[in-house]
Short mmCIF file of C-alpha atoms in Angstrom, two decimals:
data_model
loop_
_atom_site.label_atom_id
_atom_site.label_comp_id
_atom_site.label_asym_id
_atom_site.label_seq_id
_atom_site.Cartn_x
_atom_site.Cartn_y
_atom_site.Cartn_z
CA MET A 1 45.68 61.82 21.99
CA GLU A 2 46.02 63.35 18.53
CA GLN A 3 46.69 59.95 17.03
CA ALA A 4 43.43 58.53 18.36
CA ARG A 5 41.47 60.89 16.10
CA ASN A 6 43.02 59.41 12.94
CA TYR A 7 43.43 56.08 11.21
CA VAL A 8 46.51 54.27 12.52
CA CYS A 9 48.74 52.86 9.79
CA ARG A 10 48.98 49.09 10.04
CA SER A 11 52.62 49.12 8.90
CA CYS A 12 54.26 51.82 11.04
CA SER A 13 51.52 52.74 13.55
CA SER A 14 51.60 56.39 12.51
CA GLY A 15 48.46 58.49 12.48
CA VAL A 16 46.99 59.17 9.04
CA PRO A 17 44.68 62.23 8.84
CA SER A 18 41.14 61.66 7.62
CA GLY A 19 40.87 61.77 3.83
CA HIS A 20 44.50 60.86 3.13
CA LYS A 21 44.98 57.87 0.86
CA PHE A 22 48.53 57.00 1.96
CA CYS A 23 50.53 57.02 5.15
CA GLY A 24 52.76 60.12 5.22
CA ARG A 25 55.53 58.27 6.98
CA CYS A 26 55.85 54.91 5.17
CA GLY A 27 53.62 55.35 2.12
CA THR A 28 51.34 52.39 2.86
CA ALA A 29 47.92 52.77 1.23
CA VAL A 30 44.92 53.31 3.48
CA PRO A 31 42.40 50.42 3.06
CA MET A 32 39.33 51.19 0.94
CA GLU A 33 36.93 50.25 3.75
CA ILE A 34 38.49 53.03 5.85
CA LEU A 35 38.36 55.59 3.03
CA ASN A 36 34.69 54.82 2.30
CA ALA A 37 33.56 54.46 5.90
CA GLN A 38 30.52 56.52 6.89
CA THR A 39 28.97 57.07 10.27
CA LEU A 40 25.59 55.32 10.41
CA PHE A 41 22.63 56.47 12.46
CA PHE A 42 22.04 54.03 15.28
CA GLY A 43 18.51 52.75 15.85
CA ASP A 44 16.51 49.62 16.64
CA MET A 45 15.11 49.38 13.11
CA GLN A 46 18.44 49.21 11.25
CA ASN A 47 18.12 45.44 10.94
CA PRO A 48 16.13 44.89 7.70
CA ALA A 49 14.72 41.65 9.07
CA LYS A 50 13.03 43.40 11.98
CA ALA A 51 9.65 45.08 12.19
CA LYS A 52 7.32 46.77 14.64
CA LEU A 53 3.62 46.94 15.40
CA ILE A 54 1.87 50.27 15.96
CA LEU A 55 -1.25 50.30 18.14
CA ILE A 56 -3.85 52.55 16.49
CA ARG A 57 -5.88 54.78 18.78
CA GLY A 58 -9.08 56.69 17.99
CA GLU A 59 -9.22 58.77 14.78
CA GLY A 60 -6.30 56.81 13.32
CA MET A 61 -3.68 58.24 15.71
CA ASP A 62 -0.60 56.16 16.49
CA GLY A 63 -0.23 54.79 19.99
CA LEU A 64 2.32 52.45 21.49
CA SER A 65 4.98 50.79 19.33
CA PHE A 66 6.02 47.16 19.79
CA HIS A 67 9.44 46.32 18.34
CA LEU A 68 9.61 42.74 17.12
CA LYS A 69 13.24 41.98 17.94
CA ALA A 70 13.04 38.30 18.83
CA GLU A 71 12.28 35.32 16.62
CA GLN A 72 8.76 34.86 18.06
CA HIS A 73 6.34 37.21 19.81
CA ILE A 74 3.20 35.85 21.50
CA VAL A 75 0.27 38.30 21.59
CA GLY A 76 -2.55 37.78 24.05
CA ARG A 77 -3.62 38.35 27.61
CA ASN A 78 -0.32 36.59 28.38
CA GLY A 79 2.93 36.57 26.41
CA GLN A 80 5.38 39.17 25.12
CA LEU A 81 2.71 41.60 23.82
CA VAL A 82 -0.11 41.65 26.33
CA PHE A 83 -3.57 43.24 26.20
CA PRO A 84 -5.04 42.32 29.60
CA ASP A 85 -7.85 44.87 29.26
CA ASP A 86 -9.36 43.37 26.08
CA PRO A 87 -11.88 40.58 26.86
CA PHE A 88 -11.92 39.53 23.19
CA VAL A 89 -8.21 38.64 23.22
CA SER A 90 -7.42 35.02 24.08
CA PRO A 91 -4.64 34.23 26.61
CA LYS A 92 -2.47 33.04 23.71
CA HIS A 93 -4.03 34.71 20.70
CA ALA A 94 -1.42 35.08 17.94
CA ASN A 95 2.28 34.71 17.24
CA PHE A 96 4.40 37.08 15.15
CA PHE A 97 7.58 35.44 13.91
CA TYR A 98 10.16 35.58 11.11
CA ARG A 99 10.49 33.00 8.36
CA ASP A 100 13.12 33.42 5.63
CA GLY A 101 13.39 37.10 6.51
CA LYS A 102 9.63 37.66 6.22
CA LEU A 103 7.26 38.61 9.03
CA VAL A 104 4.45 36.10 9.54
CA VAL A 105 1.44 36.12 11.87
CA ARG A 106 -0.14 32.87 13.03
CA ASP A 107 -3.48 32.44 14.80
CA GLU A 108 -2.78 30.31 17.87
CA GLY A 109 -6.28 28.86 18.03
CA SER A 110 -7.86 32.04 19.39
CA LEU A 111 -11.61 32.28 19.91
CA ASN A 112 -12.08 35.46 17.87
CA GLY A 113 -9.33 35.08 15.27
CA VAL A 114 -6.94 37.48 13.56
CA TYR A 115 -8.32 39.78 10.87
CA ILE A 116 -6.28 41.48 8.15
CA ARG A 117 -7.38 44.53 6.18
CA VAL A 118 -8.42 43.84 2.60
CA ARG A 119 -6.34 45.54 -0.08
CA GLY A 120 -8.66 45.95 -3.06
CA THR A 121 -10.27 42.57 -3.81
CA VAL A 122 -9.58 39.17 -2.23
CA ASP A 123 -11.00 35.70 -2.80
CA ILE A 124 -13.18 34.23 -0.07
CA VAL A 125 -15.08 30.97 0.33
CA PRO A 126 -18.22 29.92 2.22
CA SER A 127 -17.68 29.88 6.01
CA ASP A 128 -15.16 32.76 5.82
CA THR A 129 -15.87 35.65 8.19
CA PHE A 130 -15.11 39.34 7.72
CA LEU A 131 -15.51 42.66 9.53
CA ALA A 132 -17.12 45.80 8.10
CA GLY A 133 -17.70 48.70 10.47
CA GLU A 134 -18.74 47.14 13.77
CA GLN A 135 -20.45 44.23 12.02
CA LEU A 136 -19.18 40.66 11.76
CA PHE A 137 -20.42 38.59 8.80
CA ARG A 138 -20.09 35.02 7.57
CA LEU A 139 -20.39 34.04 3.93
CA ASP A 140 -22.72 31.05 3.51
CA SER A 141 -23.75 28.99 0.51
CA SER A 142 -27.41 29.05 -0.36
CA PRO A 143 -29.24 26.10 1.21
CA LYS A 144 -30.26 23.25 -1.01
CA PRO A 145 -33.90 23.35 -2.14
CA SER A 146 -36.29 21.35 0.02
CA ASP A 147 -39.52 21.72 -1.87
CA GLY A 148 -40.69 18.15 -1.50
CA ALA A 149 -43.94 17.24 0.12
CA ASP A 150 -44.34 15.67 3.52
CA PRO A 151 -45.17 11.95 3.61
CA ASP A 152 -48.86 12.89 3.68
CA GLY A 153 -48.48 14.98 0.50
CA THR A 154 -48.62 18.42 2.17
CA TYR A 155 -46.25 21.16 1.03
CA PHE A 156 -44.77 23.67 3.50
CA TYR A 157 -46.06 27.18 2.90
CA SER A 158 -43.44 29.96 2.67
CA SER A 159 -42.72 33.37 1.21
CA PRO A 160 -41.87 33.36 -2.51
CA LYS A 161 -38.38 32.09 -3.20
CA HIS A 162 -35.82 33.91 -5.34
CA PRO A 163 -32.72 32.30 -6.87
CA SER A 164 -29.67 33.27 -4.80
CA PRO A 165 -26.01 32.21 -5.24
CA PHE A 166 -25.05 32.99 -1.63
CA ARG A 167 -26.16 34.59 1.61
CA LEU A 168 -24.59 36.60 4.42
CA THR A 169 -25.15 35.83 8.07
CA GLN A 170 -24.59 38.45 10.75
CA ILE A 171 -22.75 37.08 13.80
CA LEU A 172 -23.69 38.67 17.11
CA GLN A 173 -21.69 38.82 20.32
CA GLY A 174 -21.39 35.39 21.86
CA GLY A 175 -21.65 33.70 18.45
CA ALA A 176 -25.42 34.07 18.12
CA VAL A 177 -26.83 34.43 14.60
CA GLY A 178 -28.38 37.77 13.68
CA MET A 179 -29.98 38.59 10.35
CA THR A 180 -29.46 36.46 7.26
CA VAL A 181 -29.65 38.13 3.85
CA CYS A 182 -29.75 36.29 0.54
CA ALA A 183 -28.21 37.91 -2.52
CA ARG A 184 -30.83 38.58 -5.18
CA GLY A 185 -28.22 38.67 -7.95
CA SER A 186 -24.53 37.90 -8.30
CA SER A 187 -23.44 40.58 -5.80
CA LEU A 188 -24.41 42.11 -2.48
CA GLN A 189 -23.24 45.52 -1.27
CA ILE A 190 -22.92 46.54 2.37
CA GLY A 191 -22.84 50.09 3.68
CA ARG A 192 -24.51 52.70 5.78
CA GLU A 193 -26.96 53.70 3.06
CA GLY A 194 -27.90 52.93 -0.51
CA GLY A 195 -26.70 49.32 -0.49
CA ASP A 196 -28.37 45.93 -0.38
CA LEU A 197 -27.61 45.65 3.34
CA ASN A 198 -27.54 48.95 5.26
CA PHE A 199 -26.49 49.87 8.81
CA PRO A 200 -27.44 53.55 9.25
CA GLY A 201 -26.60 53.48 12.95
CA ASP A 202 -23.05 52.10 12.51
CA LEU A 203 -20.74 55.13 12.75
CA TYR A 204 -17.74 53.08 11.56
CA MET A 205 -19.48 51.97 8.36
CA SER A 206 -18.94 54.00 5.18
CA GLY A 207 -21.86 54.87 2.93
CA SER A 208 -20.66 52.26 0.43
CA HIS A 209 -18.35 50.01 2.41
CA CYS A 210 -17.75 46.67 0.68
CA ARG A 211 -19.16 44.27 -1.89
CA ILE A 212 -19.36 40.47 -2.16
CA GLU A 213 -19.58 38.97 -5.65
CA GLU A 214 -20.08 35.50 -7.11
CA SER A 215 -18.78 34.47 -10.52
CA GLY A 216 -18.60 30.91 -11.80
CA GLY A 217 -18.98 29.48 -8.31
CA ARG A 218 -16.15 31.60 -6.89
CA PHE A 219 -16.57 34.46 -4.43
CA SER A 220 -14.69 37.72 -3.91
CA LEU A 221 -14.75 40.49 -1.30
CA THR A 222 -13.96 44.07 -2.36
CA ASP A 223 -13.39 47.03 -0.09
CA LEU A 224 -14.99 50.12 -1.69
CA ASN A 225 -12.36 52.57 -0.40
CA SER A 226 -14.07 52.65 2.98
CA ARG A 227 -12.58 54.89 5.63
CA ASN A 228 -12.13 52.19 8.26
CA GLY A 229 -11.49 49.24 5.98
CA THR A 230 -12.81 45.72 5.58
CA TYR A 231 -11.06 42.87 7.39
CA VAL A 232 -11.09 39.16 6.61
CA ARG A 233 -10.17 36.45 9.10
CA ILE A 234 -6.90 34.70 8.28
CA LYS A 235 -6.65 30.94 8.08
CA SER A 236 -3.84 29.58 10.22
CA GLU A 237 -1.08 32.03 9.23
CA ARG A 238 -0.32 34.90 6.87
CA GLU A 239 2.83 36.64 5.59
CA LEU A 240 2.65 40.36 6.30
CA GLY A 241 3.68 43.40 4.30
CA HIS A 242 4.52 46.98 5.18
CA GLY A 243 1.38 48.94 6.02
CA ASP A 244 -0.86 45.94 6.72
CA TYR A 245 -3.54 46.48 9.37
CA LEU A 246 -4.66 43.75 11.76
CA PHE A 247 -7.47 43.34 14.27
CA ILE A 248 -6.62 41.20 17.29
CA GLY A 249 -9.59 41.28 19.63
CA ARG A 250 -10.61 44.95 19.59
CA LYS A 251 -7.04 46.15 19.12
CA LEU A 252 -6.10 47.60 15.72
CA LEU A 253 -2.41 47.24 14.81
CA ARG A 254 -0.38 48.50 11.85
CA VAL A 255 2.68 46.63 10.58
CA GLU A 256 5.81 48.62 9.81
CA LEU A 257 8.77 46.93 8.17
CA ASN A 258 12.21 48.48 7.93
CA THR A 259 12.37 49.63 4.30
CA ASN A 260 15.81 51.31 4.53
#
């Protein structure tokens, strides 16, 4: 039994005490991989190619953890990661999978999409949708002028027009259109108060939440260090990084990669 506690010499099968560089009986050197061996802590996340999703509960507290051990993981009301209680989650909503050692999320044609939290400033284009607080918005181009007269020479009467490079449309539950706001200048700020578009009754909206800007025909979305973040809908698929936050239906998930 004593011998089982030690390295066994490959030449004479004698036990070599831990830390000894040579066999005391025949003098054979102990292999370097044995001398340098260390006991490793065992855990699911030791594989650097693997990750997990953390379900975020109220007040930012961590809930359930989902370890992404397989090559693909379907999220939806059916699949490997199921949320049967969320009516905004499609049966097959998204797929988390690995490509070249990187974690990727793909929208599987879901009705409500997959939204990723904005880090700083990101580029967006007309028809993109994003979340701020409990509000869902779509970026739209300004409509083309239609100031011509009717065939009988009559002009349509309207409120005074102001030049506007873009407009935001609020999307209501069921896909109905809510308010539409045209930017008066090159930017439009959203928040609970003091912005161009305010939602004083939205408890998840920060005072100054996010800003949309136009420059040279290009558009950008900036999160203004809001508490709950601003989320933009991904197109098709997106590579994920450590600490990314995602909305799938009404479920908020945080990505954790093994950084050991």
